[in-house]
PDB file of C-alpha atoms in Angstrom:
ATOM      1  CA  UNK A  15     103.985  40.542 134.495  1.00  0.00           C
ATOM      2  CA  UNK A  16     102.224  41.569 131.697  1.00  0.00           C
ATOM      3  CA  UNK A  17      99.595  43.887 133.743  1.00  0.00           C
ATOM      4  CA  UNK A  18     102.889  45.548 134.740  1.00  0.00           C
ATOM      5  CA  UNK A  19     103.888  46.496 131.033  1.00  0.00           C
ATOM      6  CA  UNK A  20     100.847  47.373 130.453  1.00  0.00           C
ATOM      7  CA  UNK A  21     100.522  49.822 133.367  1.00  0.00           C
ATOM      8  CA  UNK A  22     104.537  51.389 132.091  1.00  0.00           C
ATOM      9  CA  UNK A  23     102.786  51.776 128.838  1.00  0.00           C
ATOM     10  CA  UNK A  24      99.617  53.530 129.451  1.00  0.00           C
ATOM     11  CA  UNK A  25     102.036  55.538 131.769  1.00  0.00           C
ATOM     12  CA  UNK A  26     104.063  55.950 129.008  1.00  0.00           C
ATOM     13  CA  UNK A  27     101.571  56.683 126.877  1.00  0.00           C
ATOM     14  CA  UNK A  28      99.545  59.066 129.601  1.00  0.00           C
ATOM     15  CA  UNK A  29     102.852  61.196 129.854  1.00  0.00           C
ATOM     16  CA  UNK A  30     103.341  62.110 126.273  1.00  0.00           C
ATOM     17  CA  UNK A  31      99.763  62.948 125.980  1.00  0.00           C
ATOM     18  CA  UNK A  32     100.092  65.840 128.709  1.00  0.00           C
ATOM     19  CA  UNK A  33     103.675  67.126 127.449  1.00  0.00           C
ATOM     20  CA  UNK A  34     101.676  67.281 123.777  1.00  0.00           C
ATOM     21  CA  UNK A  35      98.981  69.270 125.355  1.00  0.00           C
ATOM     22  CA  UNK A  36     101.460  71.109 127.540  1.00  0.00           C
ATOM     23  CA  UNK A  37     103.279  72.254 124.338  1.00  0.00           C
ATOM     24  CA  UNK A  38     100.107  72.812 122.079  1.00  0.00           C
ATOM     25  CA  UNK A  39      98.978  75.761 125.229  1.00  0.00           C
ATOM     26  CA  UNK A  40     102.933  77.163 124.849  1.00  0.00           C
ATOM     27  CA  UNK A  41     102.570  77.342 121.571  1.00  0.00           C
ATOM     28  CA  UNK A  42      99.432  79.632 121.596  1.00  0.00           C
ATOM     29  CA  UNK A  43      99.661  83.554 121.171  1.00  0.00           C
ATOM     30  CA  UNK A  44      98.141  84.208 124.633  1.00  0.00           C
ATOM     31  CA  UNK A  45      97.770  87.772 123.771  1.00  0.00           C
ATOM     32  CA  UNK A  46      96.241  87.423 120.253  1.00  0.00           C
ATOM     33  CA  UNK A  47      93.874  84.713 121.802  1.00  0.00           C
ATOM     34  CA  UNK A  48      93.210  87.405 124.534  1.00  0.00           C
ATOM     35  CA  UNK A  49      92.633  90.140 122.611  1.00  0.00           C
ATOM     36  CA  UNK A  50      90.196  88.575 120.135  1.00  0.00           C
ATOM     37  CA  UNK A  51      88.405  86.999 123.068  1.00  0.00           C
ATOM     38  CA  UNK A  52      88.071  90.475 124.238  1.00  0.00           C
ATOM     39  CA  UNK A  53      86.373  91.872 120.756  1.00  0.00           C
ATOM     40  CA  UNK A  54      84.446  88.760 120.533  1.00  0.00           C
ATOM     41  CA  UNK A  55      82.921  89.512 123.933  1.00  0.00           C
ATOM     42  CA  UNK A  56      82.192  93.758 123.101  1.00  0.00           C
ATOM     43  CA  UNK A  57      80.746  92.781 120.076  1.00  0.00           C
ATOM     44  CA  UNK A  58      78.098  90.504 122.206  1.00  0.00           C
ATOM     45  CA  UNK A  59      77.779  93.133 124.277  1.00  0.00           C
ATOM     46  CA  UNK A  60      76.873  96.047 122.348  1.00  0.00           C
ATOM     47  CA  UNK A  61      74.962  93.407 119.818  1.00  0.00           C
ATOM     48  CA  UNK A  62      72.420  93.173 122.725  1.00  0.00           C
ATOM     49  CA  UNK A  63      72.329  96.761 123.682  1.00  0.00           C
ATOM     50  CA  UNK A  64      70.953  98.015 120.165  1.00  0.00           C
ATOM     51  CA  UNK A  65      69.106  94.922 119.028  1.00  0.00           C
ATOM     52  CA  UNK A  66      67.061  94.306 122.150  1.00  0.00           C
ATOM     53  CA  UNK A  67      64.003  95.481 120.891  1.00  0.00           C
ATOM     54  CA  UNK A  68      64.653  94.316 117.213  1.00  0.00           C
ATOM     55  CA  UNK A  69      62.563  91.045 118.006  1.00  0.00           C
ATOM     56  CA  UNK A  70      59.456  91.311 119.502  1.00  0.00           C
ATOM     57  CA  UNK A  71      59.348  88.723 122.643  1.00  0.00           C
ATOM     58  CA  UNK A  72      62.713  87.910 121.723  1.00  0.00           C
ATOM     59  CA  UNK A  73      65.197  91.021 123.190  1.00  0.00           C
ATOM     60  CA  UNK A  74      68.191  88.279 123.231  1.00  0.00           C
ATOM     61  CA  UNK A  75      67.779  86.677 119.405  1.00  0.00           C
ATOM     62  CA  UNK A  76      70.632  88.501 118.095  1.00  0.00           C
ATOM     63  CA  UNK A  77      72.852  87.818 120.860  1.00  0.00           C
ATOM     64  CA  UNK A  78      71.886  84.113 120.682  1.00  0.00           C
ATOM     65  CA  UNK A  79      72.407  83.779 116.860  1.00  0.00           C
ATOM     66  CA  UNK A  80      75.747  85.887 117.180  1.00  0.00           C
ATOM     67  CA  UNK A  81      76.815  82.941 119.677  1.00  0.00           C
ATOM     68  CA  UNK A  82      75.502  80.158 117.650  1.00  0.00           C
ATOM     69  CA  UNK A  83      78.262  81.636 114.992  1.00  0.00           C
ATOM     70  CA  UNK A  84      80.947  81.956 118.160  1.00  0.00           C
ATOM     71  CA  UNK A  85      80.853  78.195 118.928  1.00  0.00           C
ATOM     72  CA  UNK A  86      81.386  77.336 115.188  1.00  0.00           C
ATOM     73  CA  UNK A  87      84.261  79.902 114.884  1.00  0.00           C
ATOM     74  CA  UNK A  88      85.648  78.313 118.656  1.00  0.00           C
ATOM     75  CA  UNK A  89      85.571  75.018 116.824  1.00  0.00           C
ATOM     76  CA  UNK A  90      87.106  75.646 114.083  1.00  0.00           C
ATOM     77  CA  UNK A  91      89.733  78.055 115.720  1.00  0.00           C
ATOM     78  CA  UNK A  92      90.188  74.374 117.809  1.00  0.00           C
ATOM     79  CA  UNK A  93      90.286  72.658 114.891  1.00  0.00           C
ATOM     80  CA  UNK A  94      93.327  74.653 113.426  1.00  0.00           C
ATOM     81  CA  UNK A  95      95.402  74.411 116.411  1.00  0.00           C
ATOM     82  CA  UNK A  96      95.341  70.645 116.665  1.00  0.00           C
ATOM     83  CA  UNK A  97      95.867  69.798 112.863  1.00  0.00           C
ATOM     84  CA  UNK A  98      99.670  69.628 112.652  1.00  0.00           C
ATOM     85  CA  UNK A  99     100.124  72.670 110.044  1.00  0.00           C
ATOM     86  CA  UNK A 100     102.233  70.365 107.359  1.00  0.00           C
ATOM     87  CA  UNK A 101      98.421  68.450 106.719  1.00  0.00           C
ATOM     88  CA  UNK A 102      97.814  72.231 105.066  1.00  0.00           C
ATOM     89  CA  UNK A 103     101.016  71.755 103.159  1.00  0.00           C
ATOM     90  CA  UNK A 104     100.825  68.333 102.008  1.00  0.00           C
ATOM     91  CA  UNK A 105      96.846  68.915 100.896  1.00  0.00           C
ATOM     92  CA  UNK A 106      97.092  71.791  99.121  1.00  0.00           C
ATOM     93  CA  UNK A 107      95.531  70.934  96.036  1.00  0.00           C
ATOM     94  CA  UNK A 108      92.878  69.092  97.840  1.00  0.00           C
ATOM     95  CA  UNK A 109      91.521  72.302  99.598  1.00  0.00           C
ATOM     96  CA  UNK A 110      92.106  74.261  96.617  1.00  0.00           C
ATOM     97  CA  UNK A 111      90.691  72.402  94.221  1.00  0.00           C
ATOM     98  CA  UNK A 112      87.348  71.865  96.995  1.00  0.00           C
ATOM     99  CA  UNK A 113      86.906  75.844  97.586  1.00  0.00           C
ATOM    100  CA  UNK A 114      86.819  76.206  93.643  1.00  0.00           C
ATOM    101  CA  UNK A 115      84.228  73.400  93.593  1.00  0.00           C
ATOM    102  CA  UNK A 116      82.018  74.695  96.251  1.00  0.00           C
ATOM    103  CA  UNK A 117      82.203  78.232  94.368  1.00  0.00           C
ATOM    104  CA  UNK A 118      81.132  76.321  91.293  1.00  0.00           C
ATOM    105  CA  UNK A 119      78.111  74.181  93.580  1.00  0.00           C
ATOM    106  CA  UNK A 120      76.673  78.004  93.976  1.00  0.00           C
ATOM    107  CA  UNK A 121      75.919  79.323  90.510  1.00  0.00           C
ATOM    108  CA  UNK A 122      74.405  75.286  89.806  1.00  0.00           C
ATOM    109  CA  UNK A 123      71.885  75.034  93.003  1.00  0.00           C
ATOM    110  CA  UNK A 124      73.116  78.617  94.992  1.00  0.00           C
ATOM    111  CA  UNK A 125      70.514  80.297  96.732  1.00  0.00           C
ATOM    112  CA  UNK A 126      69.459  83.942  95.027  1.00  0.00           C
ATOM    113  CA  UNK A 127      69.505  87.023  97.342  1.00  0.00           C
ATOM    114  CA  UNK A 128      68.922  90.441  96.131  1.00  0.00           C
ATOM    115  CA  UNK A 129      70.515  89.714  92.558  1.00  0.00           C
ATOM    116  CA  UNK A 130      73.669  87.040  93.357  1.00  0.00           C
ATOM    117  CA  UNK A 131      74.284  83.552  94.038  1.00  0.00           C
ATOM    118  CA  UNK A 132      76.744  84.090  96.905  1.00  0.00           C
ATOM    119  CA  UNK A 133      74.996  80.824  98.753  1.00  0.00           C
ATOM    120  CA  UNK A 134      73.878  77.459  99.669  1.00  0.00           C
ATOM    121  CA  UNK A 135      71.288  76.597 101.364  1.00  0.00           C
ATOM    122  CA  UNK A 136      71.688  73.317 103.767  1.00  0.00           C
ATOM    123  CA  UNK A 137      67.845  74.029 105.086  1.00  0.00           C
ATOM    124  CA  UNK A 138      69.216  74.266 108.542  1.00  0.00           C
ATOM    125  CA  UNK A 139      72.337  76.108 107.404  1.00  0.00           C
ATOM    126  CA  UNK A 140      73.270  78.784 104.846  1.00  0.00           C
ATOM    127  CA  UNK A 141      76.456  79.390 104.276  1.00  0.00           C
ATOM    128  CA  UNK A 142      78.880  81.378 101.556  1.00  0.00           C
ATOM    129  CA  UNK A 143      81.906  79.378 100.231  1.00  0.00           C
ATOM    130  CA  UNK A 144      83.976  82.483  99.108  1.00  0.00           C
ATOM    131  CA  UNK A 145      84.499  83.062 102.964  1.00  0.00           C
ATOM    132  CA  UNK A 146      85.325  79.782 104.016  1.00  0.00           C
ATOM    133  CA  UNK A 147      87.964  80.395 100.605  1.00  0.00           C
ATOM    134  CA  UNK A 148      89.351  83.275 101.846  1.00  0.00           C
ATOM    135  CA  UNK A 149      91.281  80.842 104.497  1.00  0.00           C
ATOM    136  CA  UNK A 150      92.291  77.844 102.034  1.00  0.00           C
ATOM    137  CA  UNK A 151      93.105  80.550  99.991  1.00  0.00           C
ATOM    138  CA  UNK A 152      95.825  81.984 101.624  1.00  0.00           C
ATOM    139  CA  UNK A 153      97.179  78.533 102.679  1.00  0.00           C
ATOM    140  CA  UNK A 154      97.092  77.282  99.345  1.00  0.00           C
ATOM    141  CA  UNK A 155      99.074  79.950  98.049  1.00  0.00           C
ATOM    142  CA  UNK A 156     101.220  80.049 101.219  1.00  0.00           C
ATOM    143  CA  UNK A 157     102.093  76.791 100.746  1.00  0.00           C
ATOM    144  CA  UNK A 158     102.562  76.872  96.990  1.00  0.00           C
ATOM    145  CA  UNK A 159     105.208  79.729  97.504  1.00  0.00           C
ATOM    146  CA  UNK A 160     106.740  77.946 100.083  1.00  0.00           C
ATOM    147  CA  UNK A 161     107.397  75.012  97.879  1.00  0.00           C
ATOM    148  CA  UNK A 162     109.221  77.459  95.385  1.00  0.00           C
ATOM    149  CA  UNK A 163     111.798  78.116  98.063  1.00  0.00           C
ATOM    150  CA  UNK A 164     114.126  80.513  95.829  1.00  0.00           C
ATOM    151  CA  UNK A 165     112.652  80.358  93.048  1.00  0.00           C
ATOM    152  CA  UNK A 166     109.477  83.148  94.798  1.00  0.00           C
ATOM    153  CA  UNK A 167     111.932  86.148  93.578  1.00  0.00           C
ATOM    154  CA  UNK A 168     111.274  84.672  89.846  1.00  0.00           C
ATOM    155  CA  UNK A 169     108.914  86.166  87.438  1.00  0.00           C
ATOM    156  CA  UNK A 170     107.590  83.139  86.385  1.00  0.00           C
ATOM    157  CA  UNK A 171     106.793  81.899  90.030  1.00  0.00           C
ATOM    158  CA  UNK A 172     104.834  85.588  90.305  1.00  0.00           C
ATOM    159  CA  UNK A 173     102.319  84.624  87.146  1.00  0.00           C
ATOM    160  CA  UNK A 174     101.910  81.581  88.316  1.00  0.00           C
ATOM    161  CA  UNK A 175     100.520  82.688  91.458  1.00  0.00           C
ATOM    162  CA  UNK A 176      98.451  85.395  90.023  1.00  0.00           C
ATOM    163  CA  UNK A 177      97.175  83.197  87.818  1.00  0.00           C
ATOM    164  CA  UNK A 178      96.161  80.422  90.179  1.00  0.00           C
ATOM    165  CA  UNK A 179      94.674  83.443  92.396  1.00  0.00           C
ATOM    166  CA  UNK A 180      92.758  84.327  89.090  1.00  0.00           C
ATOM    167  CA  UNK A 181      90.577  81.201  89.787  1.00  0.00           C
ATOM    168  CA  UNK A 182      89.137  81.818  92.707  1.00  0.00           C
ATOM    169  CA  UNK A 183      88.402  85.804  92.202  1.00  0.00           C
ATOM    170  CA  UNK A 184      86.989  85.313  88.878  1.00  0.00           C
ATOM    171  CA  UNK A 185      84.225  82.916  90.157  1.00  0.00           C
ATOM    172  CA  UNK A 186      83.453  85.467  93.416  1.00  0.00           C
ATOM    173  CA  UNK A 187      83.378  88.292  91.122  1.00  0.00           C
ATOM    174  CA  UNK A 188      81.056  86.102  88.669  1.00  0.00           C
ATOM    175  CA  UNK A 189      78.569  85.877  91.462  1.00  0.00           C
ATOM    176  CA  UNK A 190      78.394  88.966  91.340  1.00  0.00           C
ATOM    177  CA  UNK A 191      80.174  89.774  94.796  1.00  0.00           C
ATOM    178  CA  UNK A 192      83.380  92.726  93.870  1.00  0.00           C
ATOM    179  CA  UNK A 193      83.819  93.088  98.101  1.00  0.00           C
ATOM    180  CA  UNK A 194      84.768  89.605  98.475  1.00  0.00           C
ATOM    181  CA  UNK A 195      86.468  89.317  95.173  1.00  0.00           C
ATOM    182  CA  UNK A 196      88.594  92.706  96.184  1.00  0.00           C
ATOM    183  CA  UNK A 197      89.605  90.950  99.663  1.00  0.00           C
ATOM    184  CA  UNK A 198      91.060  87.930  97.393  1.00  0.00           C
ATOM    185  CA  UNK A 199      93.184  90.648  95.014  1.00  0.00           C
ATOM    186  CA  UNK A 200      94.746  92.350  98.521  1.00  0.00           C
ATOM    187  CA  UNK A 201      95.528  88.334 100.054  1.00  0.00           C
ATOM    188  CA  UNK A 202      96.901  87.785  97.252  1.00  0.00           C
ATOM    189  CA  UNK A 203      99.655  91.108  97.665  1.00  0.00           C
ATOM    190  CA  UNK A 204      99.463  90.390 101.118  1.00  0.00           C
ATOM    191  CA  UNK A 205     100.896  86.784 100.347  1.00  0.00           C
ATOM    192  CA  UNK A 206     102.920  87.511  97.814  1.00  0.00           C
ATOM    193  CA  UNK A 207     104.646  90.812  99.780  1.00  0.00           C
ATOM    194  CA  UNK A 208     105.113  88.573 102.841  1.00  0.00           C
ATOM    195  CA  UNK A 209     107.001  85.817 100.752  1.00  0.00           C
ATOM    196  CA  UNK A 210     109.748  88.203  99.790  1.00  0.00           C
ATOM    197  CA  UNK A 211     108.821  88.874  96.178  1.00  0.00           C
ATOM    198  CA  UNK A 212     110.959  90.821  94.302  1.00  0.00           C
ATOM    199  CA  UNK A 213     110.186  94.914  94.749  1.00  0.00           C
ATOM    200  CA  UNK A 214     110.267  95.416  90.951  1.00  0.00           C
ATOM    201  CA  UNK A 215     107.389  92.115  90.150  1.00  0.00           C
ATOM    202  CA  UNK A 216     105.335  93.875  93.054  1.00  0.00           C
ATOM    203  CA  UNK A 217     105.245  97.192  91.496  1.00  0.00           C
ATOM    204  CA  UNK A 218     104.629  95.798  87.912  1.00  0.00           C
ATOM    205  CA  UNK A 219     101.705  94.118  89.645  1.00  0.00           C
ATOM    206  CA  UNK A 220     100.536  97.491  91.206  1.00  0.00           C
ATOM    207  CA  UNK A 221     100.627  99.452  87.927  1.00  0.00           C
ATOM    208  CA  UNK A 222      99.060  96.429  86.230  1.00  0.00           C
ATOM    209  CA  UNK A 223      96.099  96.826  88.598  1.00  0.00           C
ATOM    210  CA  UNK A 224      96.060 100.591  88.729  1.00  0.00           C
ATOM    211  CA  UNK A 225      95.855 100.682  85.088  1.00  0.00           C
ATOM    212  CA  UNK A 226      92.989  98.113  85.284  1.00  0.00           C
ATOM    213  CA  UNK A 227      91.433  99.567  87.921  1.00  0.00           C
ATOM    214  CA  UNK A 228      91.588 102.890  85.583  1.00  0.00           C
ATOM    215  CA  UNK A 229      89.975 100.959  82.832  1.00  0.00           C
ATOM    216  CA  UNK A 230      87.059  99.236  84.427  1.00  0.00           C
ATOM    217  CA  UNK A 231      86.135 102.748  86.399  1.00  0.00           C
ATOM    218  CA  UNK A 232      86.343 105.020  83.771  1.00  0.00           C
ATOM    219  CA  UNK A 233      87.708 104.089  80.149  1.00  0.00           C
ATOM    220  CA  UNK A 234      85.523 100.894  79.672  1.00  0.00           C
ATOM    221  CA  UNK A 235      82.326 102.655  80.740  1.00  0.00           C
ATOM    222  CA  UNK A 236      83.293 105.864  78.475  1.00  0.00           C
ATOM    223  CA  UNK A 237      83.734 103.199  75.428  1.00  0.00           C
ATOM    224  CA  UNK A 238      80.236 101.531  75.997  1.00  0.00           C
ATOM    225  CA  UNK A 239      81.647  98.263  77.644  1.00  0.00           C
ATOM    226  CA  UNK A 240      81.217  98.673  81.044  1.00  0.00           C
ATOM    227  CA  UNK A 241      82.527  95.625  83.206  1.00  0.00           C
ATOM    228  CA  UNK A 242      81.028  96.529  86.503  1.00  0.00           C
ATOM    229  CA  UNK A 243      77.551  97.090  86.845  1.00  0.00           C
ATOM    230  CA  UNK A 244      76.045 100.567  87.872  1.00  0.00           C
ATOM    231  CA  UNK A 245      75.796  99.957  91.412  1.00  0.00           C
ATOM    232  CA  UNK A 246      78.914  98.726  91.998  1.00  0.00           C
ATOM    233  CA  UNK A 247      80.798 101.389  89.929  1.00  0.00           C
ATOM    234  CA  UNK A 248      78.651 103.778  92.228  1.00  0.00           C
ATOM    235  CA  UNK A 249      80.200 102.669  95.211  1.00  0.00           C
ATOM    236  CA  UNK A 250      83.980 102.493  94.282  1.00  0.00           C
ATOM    237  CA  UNK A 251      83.759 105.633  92.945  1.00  0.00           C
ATOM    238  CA  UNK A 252      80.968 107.424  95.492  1.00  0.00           C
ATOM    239  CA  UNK A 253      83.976 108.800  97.415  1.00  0.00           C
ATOM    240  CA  UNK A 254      84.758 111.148  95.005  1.00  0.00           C
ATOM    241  CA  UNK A 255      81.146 112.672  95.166  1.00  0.00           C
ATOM    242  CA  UNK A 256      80.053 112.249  98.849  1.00  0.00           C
ATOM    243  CA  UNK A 257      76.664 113.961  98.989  1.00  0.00           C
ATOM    244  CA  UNK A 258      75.903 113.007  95.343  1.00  0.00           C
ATOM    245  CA  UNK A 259      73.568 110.058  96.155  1.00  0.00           C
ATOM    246  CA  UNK A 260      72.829 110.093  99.887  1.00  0.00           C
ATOM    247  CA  UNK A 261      70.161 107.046 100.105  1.00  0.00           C
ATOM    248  CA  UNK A 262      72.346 105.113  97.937  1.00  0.00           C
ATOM    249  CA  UNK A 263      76.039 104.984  97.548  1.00  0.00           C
ATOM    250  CA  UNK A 264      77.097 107.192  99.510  1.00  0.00           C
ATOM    251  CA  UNK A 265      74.445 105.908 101.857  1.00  0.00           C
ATOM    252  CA  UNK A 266      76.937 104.546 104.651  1.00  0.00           C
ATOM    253  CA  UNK A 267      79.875 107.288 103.806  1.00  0.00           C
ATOM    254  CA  UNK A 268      76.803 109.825 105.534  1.00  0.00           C
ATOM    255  CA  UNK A 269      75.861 107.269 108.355  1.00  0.00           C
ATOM    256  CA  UNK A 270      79.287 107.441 109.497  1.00  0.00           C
ATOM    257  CA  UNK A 271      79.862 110.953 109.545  1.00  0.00           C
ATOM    258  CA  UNK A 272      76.688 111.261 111.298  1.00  0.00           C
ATOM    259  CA  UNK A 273      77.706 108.229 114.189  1.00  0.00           C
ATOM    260  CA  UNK A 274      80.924 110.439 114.148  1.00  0.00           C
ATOM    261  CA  UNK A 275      79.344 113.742 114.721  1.00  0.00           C
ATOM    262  CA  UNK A 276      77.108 112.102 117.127  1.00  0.00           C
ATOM    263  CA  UNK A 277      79.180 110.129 119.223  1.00  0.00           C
ATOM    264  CA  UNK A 278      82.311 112.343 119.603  1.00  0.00           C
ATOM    265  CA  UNK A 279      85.378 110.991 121.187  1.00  0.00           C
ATOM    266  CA  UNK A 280      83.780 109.383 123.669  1.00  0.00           C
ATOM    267  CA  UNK A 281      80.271 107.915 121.984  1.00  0.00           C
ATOM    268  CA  UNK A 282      76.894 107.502 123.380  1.00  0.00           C
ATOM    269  CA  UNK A 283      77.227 104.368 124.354  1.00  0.00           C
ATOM    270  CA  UNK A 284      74.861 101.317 124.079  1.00  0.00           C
TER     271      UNK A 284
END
């Protein structure tokens, strides 16, 4: 009797595990998953058409490292999909506060490439914890609008935002890294635009930044106080002066012209 019960149990038990997995593969965006897999697999491909001879003895190192990185972004793409999305919710804080810490790890033991601490080194891995942030940074503030409900079209709810996003981009821009640190300022519009923020607090935010952006480019500098170093104030500004600095800022502006010009509509292929 009681091999039979436990047979109708493990049954049981059998059956809910393939409706789970039944509905976990419905759930999936079939033609996002498609479509990246697709990128994913012409990035391989022209990766080992103009690296080949990179290497000496070793015409597929790229194309093995780029698929070292694959697996780990497969994994954690797998990892996403299984966590029930509430965990993100109801640990917040917890991911928050551990994205700030690991930002804070790099300028006490980061590793030092050409002028910033954007690293750690694990010996057999290097990685950059303002990327991994990028992702709990969106979910944290995701989530912490979400649990305004309402009270997002407030002003108050708006600063407090920014200024929980004001964290996290101070420490990247610290590093010095202003890329990264300007990919945190647009998440955070992007978040904020997407959970229904008032019109009028998103334009005060855009002439708050435009007039910042107007006094760290120009007015600062002008006054003796520059904020950004040269190099960096070179390339937000090299736009404006294309051919002024060829092997520097506008270094890549010219390389793509020149791919452009090169390639035509069709390119040269790899």
């Amino acid at each position: 009797m009681l091999d039979y019960v436990d047979a109708r149990v493990a049954a049981r038990e059998r059956k809910r595990e393939a409706a789970e997995a039944a509905s976990l593969l419905a759930r999936l965006d079939w033609t996002l998953f498609a479509a990246t897999a697709a990128i994913v697999a012409y990035g391989l491909w022209v990766i080992s058409g103009v690296t080949q001879d990179d290497v000496a003895g070793n015409p597929d190192y790229y194309v093995v490292r780029q698929s070292v990185f694959i697996a780990v972004g497969v994994v954690a793409f797998l990892a996403a999909v299984l966590v029930d999305p509430a965990l993100y919710r109801r640990y917040k804080r917890a991911l928050f506060v551990g994205s700030l810490a690991l930002m804070l790890v790099v300028f006490a033991g980061g590793t030092v490439a050409r002028g910033s601490k954007r690293w750690i080194d694990l010996s057999f891995f290097r990685f950059q914890p303002s990327e991994f942030g990028k992702v709990l940074f969106v979910l944290f503030l995701a989530a912490f609008l979400a649990d305004r409900g309402r009270r997002v079209g407030e002003l108050r709810t708006v600063l407090a935002a920014v200024g929980l996003a004001a964290m996290p981009i101070g420490l990247v821009f610290l590093e010095p890294d202003l890329g990264t640190a300007l990919v945190y300022l647009f998440a955070l519009g992007a978040v904020l635009f997407i959970a229904g923020t008032r019109w009028l607090h998103l334009a005060l935010l855009l002439c708050v930044a435009v007039v910042a952006s107007l006094a760290v480019l120009w007015w600062l500098p002008a006054a003796g106080a520059p904020v950004l170093k040269p190099y960096q104030q070179h390339r937000l500004t090299a736009f404006l002066h294309p051919d002024s600095d060829p092997q520097g800022a506008t270094y890549n502006i010219r390389q793509s012209e020149t791919a452009v010009g090169a390639g035509g509509v069709k390119g040269r292929g790899v």
